[in-house]
Amino acid sequence: MTHPTAGEPAPPDPERVDPAVLTALLRRHGWQRRGGAPGRYSRWTPPGGDGTSLLVPDGRPHGARPAYADYGDLLAEALTALTRSAAPSARDVLHALSSPGDEIRWRREITPTGDAVPWTAAEQLHSAARAMLLAAARAALGPAGYFGERHGPQAAGLLDQVLVGPAAGHVLTAYTPVPDARPTATTLLRALQATRDAVDHQRVTGALDAFDAAIALGVSHELARALIKLVRGTEGVTIALAWSPLTAPPGGFAARPEPVAFSPGDLPALQAAGDRYRDREPSVRVDLTGTVVRMRRPAPAGGGTVRLRVLTGAGVHQIRVRLDEDAYRIAVHAHLVGLPLRISGRLESRGGFRRLTDATGVAPVHVDEAERDRLLKSLQGGLDTFEDACGGDPG
């Protein structure tokens, strides 16, 4: 077995690498099979045919002993050669081996100005890719034309599980986990394909009606805005998705999905669709439970405004609600004793679903002593927090 020289990254552990996965990744990233010894190994050369070839042993059933003694040595040699390869695709294969999951790759076509990438361009790529994954994660929880603040915490939690490879110029790769049904990756692919179709329809007919039907497929204001950010300032972008070689492709999807491309000529349709989604999304009737975190009223008597941290009932983190005098007094008392409130109303789309109107049924929710103590601690201690909150603006 060879060992990396000083300054070289250590190759993956051969015991953790399935040769079948390795060969699938080599094929995905453009390596060519150039023969080999049937039943023992295959030979692979990098794209273009330049560079050292790899000898990859044939796969074996999980848990089975290799059919020949030098199986482990051959796989270790192949992985070490891959770490030393000058081919750019070798690094992609290594990252895919160490980051199992469905692979999403964003590529922006920009006229090169040298080897370095402008800071703003790199930042734009990362922020657009993140916004696109957040839009897909939200749509996987429940499609909508405009999310605003809805499903924000849940979507952000899903992104905590995504691994990102190092960006290479105007290319960024992410690896999403592979839970049952792969909701984020499948929703993103379906939504991008639907967006491409809707944009083509708009450019031919001038009508935006195809975007209305695309909501059910995961298209949204947030996805349109992410695409605008990704495309602006480029000659075009391509988003490609490849399923994890560790599992079979999800049902209903091609084994090798075609990349989805967008160009600057698509920007007017995307802008118009994003505005349409935002302007047409209706308010939502909700019954929610939340804790008071801030209160304000302009006079010693009368109604006031409170801010609630939502516990259940709405996919937002905090909301503002205007209460009449009786309801405001109930909110004050609930806050003083550390109890959450139950409240019904309409979650308004204007402002990102952060405001509740037509509030009714305001009442404290009784919880056990342990939960009450936890809520009080989370509000940083009873009366001090209450007095500080009363002096602030809940908006």
Coordinates of C-alpha atoms in Angstrom, one line a residue:
M1 CA 0.0 0.0 0.0
T2 CA 1.4 3.4 -0.9
H3 CA 1.1 6.4 1.5
P4 CA 0.5 10.1 0.7
T5 CA 3.6 12.3 0.6
A6 CA 3.9 15.4 2.8
G7 CA 1.2 18.0 1.9
E8 CA -1.1 15.5 0.2
P9 CA -4.6 14.8 1.6
A10 CA -5.0 11.3 3.0
P11 CA -7.0 9.0 0.7
P12 CA -10.3 7.6 1.9
D13 CA -10.3 4.5 4.1
P14 CA -10.5 1.5 1.6
E15 CA -12.7 -0.4 4.2
R16 CA -15.4 2.3 3.8
V17 CA -15.4 2.5 0.0
D18 CA -17.5 0.3 -2.2
P19 CA -15.8 -0.2 -5.6
A20 CA -19.2 -0.1 -7.3
V21 CA -19.8 3.4 -5.9
L22 CA -16.3 4.5 -6.9
T23 CA -16.8 3.3 -10.5
A24 CA -20.2 5.0 -10.7
L25 CA -18.7 8.3 -9.5
L26 CA -15.8 8.0 -12.0
R27 CA -18.3 7.4 -14.8
R28 CA -20.4 10.4 -13.6
H29 CA -17.4 12.7 -13.7
G30 CA -16.3 11.8 -17.1
W31 CA -13.7 9.1 -16.5
Q32 CA -13.4 6.5 -19.3
R33 CA -13.2 2.8 -18.8
R34 CA -10.2 1.4 -20.8
G35 CA -10.5 -2.4 -20.3
G36 CA -9.0 -4.3 -17.4
A37 CA -9.1 -7.9 -16.2
P38 CA -12.6 -9.3 -16.1
G39 CA -13.6 -10.5 -12.6
R40 CA -10.6 -8.7 -11.0
Y41 CA -10.3 -5.0 -11.9
S42 CA -11.2 -2.3 -14.5
R43 CA -8.9 0.5 -15.7
W44 CA -10.1 4.1 -15.8
T45 CA -8.5 7.2 -17.3
P46 CA -9.5 10.8 -16.5
P47 CA -11.4 13.1 -19.0
G48 CA -9.3 13.8 -22.0
G49 CA -7.2 10.7 -21.5
D50 CA -4.3 12.5 -19.8
G51 CA -2.9 11.5 -16.5
T52 CA -2.4 8.3 -14.6
S53 CA -5.0 5.6 -15.0
L54 CA -6.7 3.9 -12.0
L55 CA -7.1 0.2 -11.5
V56 CA -10.3 -0.4 -9.5
P57 CA -11.1 -3.9 -8.3
D58 CA -14.5 -5.3 -9.2
G59 CA -17.2 -4.9 -6.6
R60 CA -18.2 -7.6 -4.2
P61 CA -21.4 -8.4 -2.3
H62 CA -21.7 -6.6 1.0
G63 CA -19.9 -8.5 3.8
A64 CA -18.4 -11.0 1.4
R65 CA -14.6 -11.8 1.3
P66 CA -12.8 -10.6 -1.8
A67 CA -12.2 -13.2 -4.4
Y68 CA -8.4 -12.6 -4.5
A69 CA -5.8 -11.7 -2.0
D70 CA -4.7 -8.3 -3.3
Y71 CA -8.2 -6.8 -3.4
G72 CA -7.5 -4.4 -0.5
D73 CA -4.1 -3.3 -1.8
L74 CA -5.6 -2.7 -5.3
L75 CA -8.4 -0.5 -3.9
A76 CA -6.0 1.4 -1.6
E77 CA -3.6 2.1 -4.6
A78 CA -6.5 3.4 -6.7
L79 CA -7.7 5.8 -3.9
T80 CA -4.1 7.0 -3.3
A81 CA -3.7 7.6 -7.1
L82 CA -6.9 9.5 -7.1
T83 CA -5.7 11.9 -4.4
R84 CA -2.6 12.5 -6.4
S85 CA -4.3 12.9 -9.7
A86 CA -4.0 16.3 -11.4
A87 CA -7.4 15.9 -13.0
P88 CA -9.9 18.4 -11.6
S89 CA -12.6 15.7 -11.6
A90 CA -10.5 13.6 -9.2
R91 CA -11.3 16.0 -6.4
D92 CA -15.0 15.9 -7.3
V93 CA -14.9 12.1 -7.0
L94 CA -13.1 12.2 -3.7
H95 CA -15.6 14.7 -2.2
A96 CA -18.5 12.6 -3.4
L97 CA -17.0 9.5 -1.7
S98 CA -16.6 11.4 1.6
S99 CA -20.0 13.2 1.3
P100 CA -22.6 10.5 0.4
G101 CA -25.8 11.9 -0.8
D102 CA -27.6 13.3 -3.9
E103 CA -25.3 15.7 -5.7
I104 CA -26.5 19.1 -6.8
R105 CA -24.2 21.2 -8.9
W106 CA -24.7 24.9 -9.9
R107 CA -22.6 26.2 -12.8
R108 CA -22.6 29.9 -13.8
E109 CA -21.2 30.8 -17.2
I110 CA -19.2 34.0 -16.9
T111 CA -16.6 35.5 -19.2
P112 CA -13.3 34.7 -17.5
T113 CA -11.2 37.5 -16.3
G114 CA -8.3 35.4 -15.0
D115 CA -7.8 32.5 -12.7
A116 CA -9.4 34.2 -9.6
V117 CA -13.1 34.7 -9.1
P118 CA -14.4 38.1 -7.9
W119 CA -15.5 38.0 -4.3
T120 CA -19.0 39.3 -5.1
A121 CA -19.5 36.6 -7.8
A122 CA -18.5 33.8 -5.4
E123 CA -20.8 35.2 -2.7
Q124 CA -23.7 35.5 -5.2
L125 CA -23.3 31.9 -6.2
H126 CA -23.4 30.7 -2.6
S127 CA -26.3 32.8 -1.5
A128 CA -28.3 31.9 -4.6
A129 CA -27.7 28.2 -4.1
R130 CA -28.7 28.4 -0.5
A131 CA -31.8 30.3 -1.3
M132 CA -32.7 27.7 -3.9
L133 CA -32.3 24.8 -1.4
L134 CA -34.4 26.7 1.2
A135 CA -37.1 27.2 -1.4
A136 CA -37.1 23.5 -2.2
A137 CA -37.1 22.5 1.4
R138 CA -40.1 24.8 2.1
A139 CA -42.0 23.5 -0.9
A140 CA -41.3 19.9 0.3
L141 CA -43.1 20.7 3.5
G142 CA -46.1 22.1 1.6
P143 CA -46.2 24.0 -1.7
A144 CA -47.2 27.7 -1.9
G145 CA -46.7 30.5 -4.3
Y146 CA -45.2 32.7 -1.6
F147 CA -43.8 31.5 1.7
G148 CA -42.5 34.7 3.4
E149 CA -41.5 33.6 6.8
R150 CA -43.4 30.3 6.7
H151 CA -41.5 27.1 7.2
G152 CA -38.3 29.1 7.7
P153 CA -37.0 27.3 10.8
Q154 CA -37.9 23.8 9.5
A155 CA -36.2 24.5 6.1
A156 CA -33.1 25.9 7.8
G157 CA -32.9 22.7 9.9
L158 CA -32.9 20.6 6.7
L159 CA -30.0 22.7 5.3
D160 CA -28.0 21.9 8.4
Q161 CA -27.7 18.4 7.0
V162 CA -26.4 19.5 3.6
L163 CA -22.7 19.2 2.9
V164 CA -21.0 21.6 0.5
G165 CA -17.9 20.9 -1.5
P166 CA -15.3 23.6 -2.2
A167 CA -16.4 25.9 -5.0
A168 CA -14.3 25.8 -8.1
G169 CA -14.5 29.1 -9.9
H170 CA -18.2 29.5 -10.9
V171 CA -19.2 26.0 -9.9
L172 CA -20.6 24.9 -6.5
T173 CA -21.5 21.4 -5.5
A174 CA -23.7 20.3 -2.5
Y175 CA -24.6 16.9 -1.2
T176 CA -28.1 16.4 0.3
P177 CA -28.9 13.5 2.6
V178 CA -30.9 10.6 1.3
P179 CA -33.9 10.0 3.6
D180 CA -37.0 8.2 2.6
A181 CA -38.4 9.8 -0.6
R182 CA -35.6 12.4 -0.7
P183 CA -38.0 15.4 -0.4
T184 CA -35.6 18.3 -0.9
A185 CA -33.7 16.9 -3.9
T186 CA -36.8 15.6 -5.7
T187 CA -38.8 18.7 -5.0
L188 CA -36.0 20.9 -6.4
L189 CA -35.6 18.9 -9.5
R190 CA -39.3 18.8 -10.2
A191 CA -39.6 22.5 -9.5
L192 CA -36.7 23.5 -11.8
Q193 CA -38.2 21.4 -14.6
A194 CA -41.6 23.0 -14.1
T195 CA -40.0 26.5 -14.0
R196 CA -38.2 25.8 -17.3
D197 CA -41.5 24.7 -18.9
A198 CA -43.4 27.7 -17.6
V199 CA -40.7 30.2 -18.7
D200 CA -40.7 28.7 -22.2
H201 CA -44.5 28.9 -22.3
Q202 CA -44.4 32.6 -21.2
R203 CA -41.7 33.5 -23.8
V204 CA -43.8 31.9 -26.6
T205 CA -47.3 33.1 -25.5
G206 CA -46.7 36.0 -23.2
A207 CA -48.9 34.4 -20.6
L208 CA -48.0 33.5 -17.1
D209 CA -50.8 31.0 -16.4
A210 CA -48.3 28.0 -16.6
F211 CA -46.7 29.4 -13.4
D212 CA -50.0 28.9 -11.5
A213 CA -50.1 25.2 -12.2
A214 CA -46.3 25.0 -11.4
I215 CA -47.0 25.9 -7.7
A216 CA -48.1 22.3 -7.0
L217 CA -44.7 21.1 -8.4
G218 CA -42.7 23.3 -6.0
V219 CA -42.3 26.5 -7.9
S220 CA -42.6 29.7 -5.7
H221 CA -41.7 33.3 -5.4
E222 CA -38.6 32.3 -3.4
L223 CA -37.4 29.8 -6.1
A224 CA -37.9 32.5 -8.8
R225 CA -35.9 35.0 -6.8
A226 CA -33.1 32.5 -6.2
L227 CA -32.9 31.8 -10.0
I228 CA -32.8 35.5 -10.7
K229 CA -29.9 36.0 -8.4
L230 CA -28.1 33.0 -9.9
V231 CA -28.6 34.1 -13.5
R232 CA -28.1 37.8 -13.2
G233 CA -24.6 38.9 -14.4
T234 CA -24.0 35.6 -16.3
E235 CA -24.2 34.3 -19.8
G236 CA -26.3 31.4 -18.4
V237 CA -26.5 28.9 -15.6
T238 CA -27.0 25.1 -15.3
I239 CA -28.3 23.1 -12.4
A240 CA -27.5 19.4 -12.5
L241 CA -28.6 16.7 -10.1
A242 CA -27.2 13.3 -9.8
W243 CA -28.6 10.6 -7.4
S244 CA -26.5 9.1 -4.8
P245 CA -24.9 5.9 -6.1
L246 CA -25.5 4.2 -2.8
T247 CA -29.2 3.9 -3.4
A248 CA -31.5 3.4 -6.4
P249 CA -33.0 6.5 -8.1
P250 CA -36.3 7.6 -6.5
G251 CA -39.5 6.4 -8.2
G252 CA -40.8 8.4 -11.1
F253 CA -37.4 10.1 -11.9
A254 CA -34.9 9.4 -14.6
A255 CA -31.7 7.6 -13.5
R256 CA -29.7 10.4 -15.0
P257 CA -31.7 13.6 -14.9
E258 CA -31.0 16.1 -17.6
P259 CA -29.4 19.4 -16.3
V260 CA -31.8 22.3 -16.3
A261 CA -30.5 25.6 -17.9
F262 CA -31.5 29.2 -17.6
S263 CA -30.3 32.3 -19.5
P264 CA -30.5 36.1 -19.1
G265 CA -33.4 36.0 -21.6
D266 CA -35.4 34.2 -18.9
L267 CA -35.1 37.0 -16.3
P268 CA -38.2 39.0 -17.3
A269 CA -40.4 35.9 -17.0
L270 CA -38.9 34.9 -13.7
Q271 CA -39.3 38.5 -12.4
A272 CA -43.0 38.6 -13.5
A273 CA -43.7 35.2 -12.0
G274 CA -42.1 36.0 -8.7
D275 CA -44.2 39.2 -8.4
R276 CA -47.3 37.3 -9.4
Y277 CA -46.7 34.7 -6.7
R278 CA -46.1 37.3 -4.0
D279 CA -49.1 39.5 -4.9
R280 CA -51.6 36.6 -5.2
E281 CA -50.8 34.5 -2.2
P282 CA -53.9 34.7 0.1
S283 CA -53.9 35.1 3.9
V284 CA -54.2 31.9 5.9
R285 CA -56.6 31.1 8.7
V286 CA -54.6 29.7 11.7
D287 CA -55.1 28.5 15.3
L288 CA -51.8 28.9 17.0
T289 CA -50.1 28.8 20.3
G290 CA -47.3 31.1 21.3
T291 CA -45.4 32.8 24.1
V292 CA -45.4 36.6 24.6
V293 CA -42.0 38.1 24.0
R294 CA -42.8 41.8 23.6
M295 CA -45.7 44.1 24.3
R296 CA -46.7 47.7 23.7
R297 CA -49.7 49.9 23.9
P298 CA -49.8 53.7 23.4
A299 CA -51.8 54.5 26.5
P300 CA -52.2 53.0 30.0
A301 CA -55.7 51.8 29.0
G302 CA -57.0 50.3 25.8
G303 CA -55.7 47.8 23.4
G304 CA -52.1 47.2 22.3
T305 CA -49.8 45.1 20.1
V306 CA -47.9 42.0 21.2
R307 CA -45.3 39.8 19.6
L308 CA -45.6 36.1 20.0
R309 CA -43.0 33.4 19.5
V310 CA -44.9 30.7 17.8
L311 CA -44.9 27.2 19.4
T312 CA -47.4 25.5 17.2
G313 CA -50.0 26.2 14.5
A314 CA -48.1 28.3 12.0
G315 CA -44.9 27.8 10.1
V316 CA -43.4 31.1 11.2
H317 CA -41.0 31.9 14.1
Q318 CA -42.7 35.1 15.4
I319 CA -45.9 37.0 14.7
R320 CA -47.3 40.4 15.6
V321 CA -51.0 40.8 16.6
R322 CA -53.1 43.8 17.6
L323 CA -55.4 43.0 20.6
D324 CA -58.3 44.8 22.1
E325 CA -58.2 45.8 25.8
D326 CA -59.5 42.6 27.2
A327 CA -57.4 40.4 25.1
Y328 CA -54.3 42.5 25.8
R329 CA -54.9 42.1 29.6
I330 CA -55.1 38.4 29.1
A331 CA -51.8 38.5 27.3
V332 CA -50.2 40.5 30.1
H333 CA -51.3 38.0 32.8
A334 CA -50.2 35.0 30.7
H335 CA -46.8 36.5 30.3
L336 CA -46.5 37.3 34.0
V337 CA -47.1 33.7 35.1
G338 CA -45.2 32.2 32.2
L339 CA -48.1 30.7 30.3
P340 CA -48.4 30.5 26.5
L341 CA -51.4 31.9 24.7
R342 CA -53.8 30.2 22.3
I343 CA -55.2 32.6 19.6
S344 CA -57.0 32.4 16.2
G345 CA -56.8 34.8 13.3
R346 CA -55.7 35.4 9.8
L347 CA -52.0 35.2 9.0
E348 CA -51.5 38.0 6.5
S349 CA -49.3 37.4 3.4
R350 CA -48.3 41.1 3.3
G351 CA -45.0 41.5 5.1
G352 CA -44.1 37.8 4.9
F353 CA -46.8 36.2 7.0
R354 CA -45.5 38.0 10.2
R355 CA -48.8 39.6 11.2
L356 CA -52.0 38.1 12.6
T357 CA -55.3 40.0 12.0
D358 CA -58.9 39.5 13.2
A359 CA -57.6 37.9 16.4
T360 CA -60.2 35.9 18.4
G361 CA -60.3 33.3 21.2
V362 CA -57.3 34.7 23.1
A363 CA -56.8 32.5 26.2
P364 CA -53.9 31.1 28.3
V365 CA -52.8 27.5 27.8
H366 CA -52.2 25.6 31.0
V367 CA -49.0 23.5 31.0
D368 CA -47.4 21.4 33.6
E369 CA -44.9 22.9 36.1
A370 CA -41.8 21.7 34.3
E371 CA -42.9 23.2 31.0
R372 CA -43.9 26.4 32.7
D373 CA -40.5 26.8 34.3
R374 CA -38.8 26.1 30.9
L375 CA -40.9 28.8 29.2
L376 CA -40.1 31.3 32.0
K377 CA -36.4 30.6 31.7
S378 CA -36.6 31.0 27.9
L379 CA -38.1 34.4 28.4
Q380 CA -35.1 35.3 30.7
G381 CA -36.9 35.6 33.9
G382 CA -40.4 36.8 34.6
L383 CA -41.0 40.4 35.6
D384 CA -37.7 41.9 34.5
T385 CA -38.3 40.6 30.9
F386 CA -41.9 41.8 31.1
E387 CA -41.0 45.3 32.1
D388 CA -38.3 45.5 29.5
A389 CA -40.6 44.1 26.8
C390 CA -43.4 46.6 27.6
G391 CA -41.1 49.5 26.8
G392 CA -40.1 48.2 23.3
D393 CA -41.7 48.3 19.9
P394 CA -43.2 44.9 19.1
G395 CA -43.0 45.6 15.3

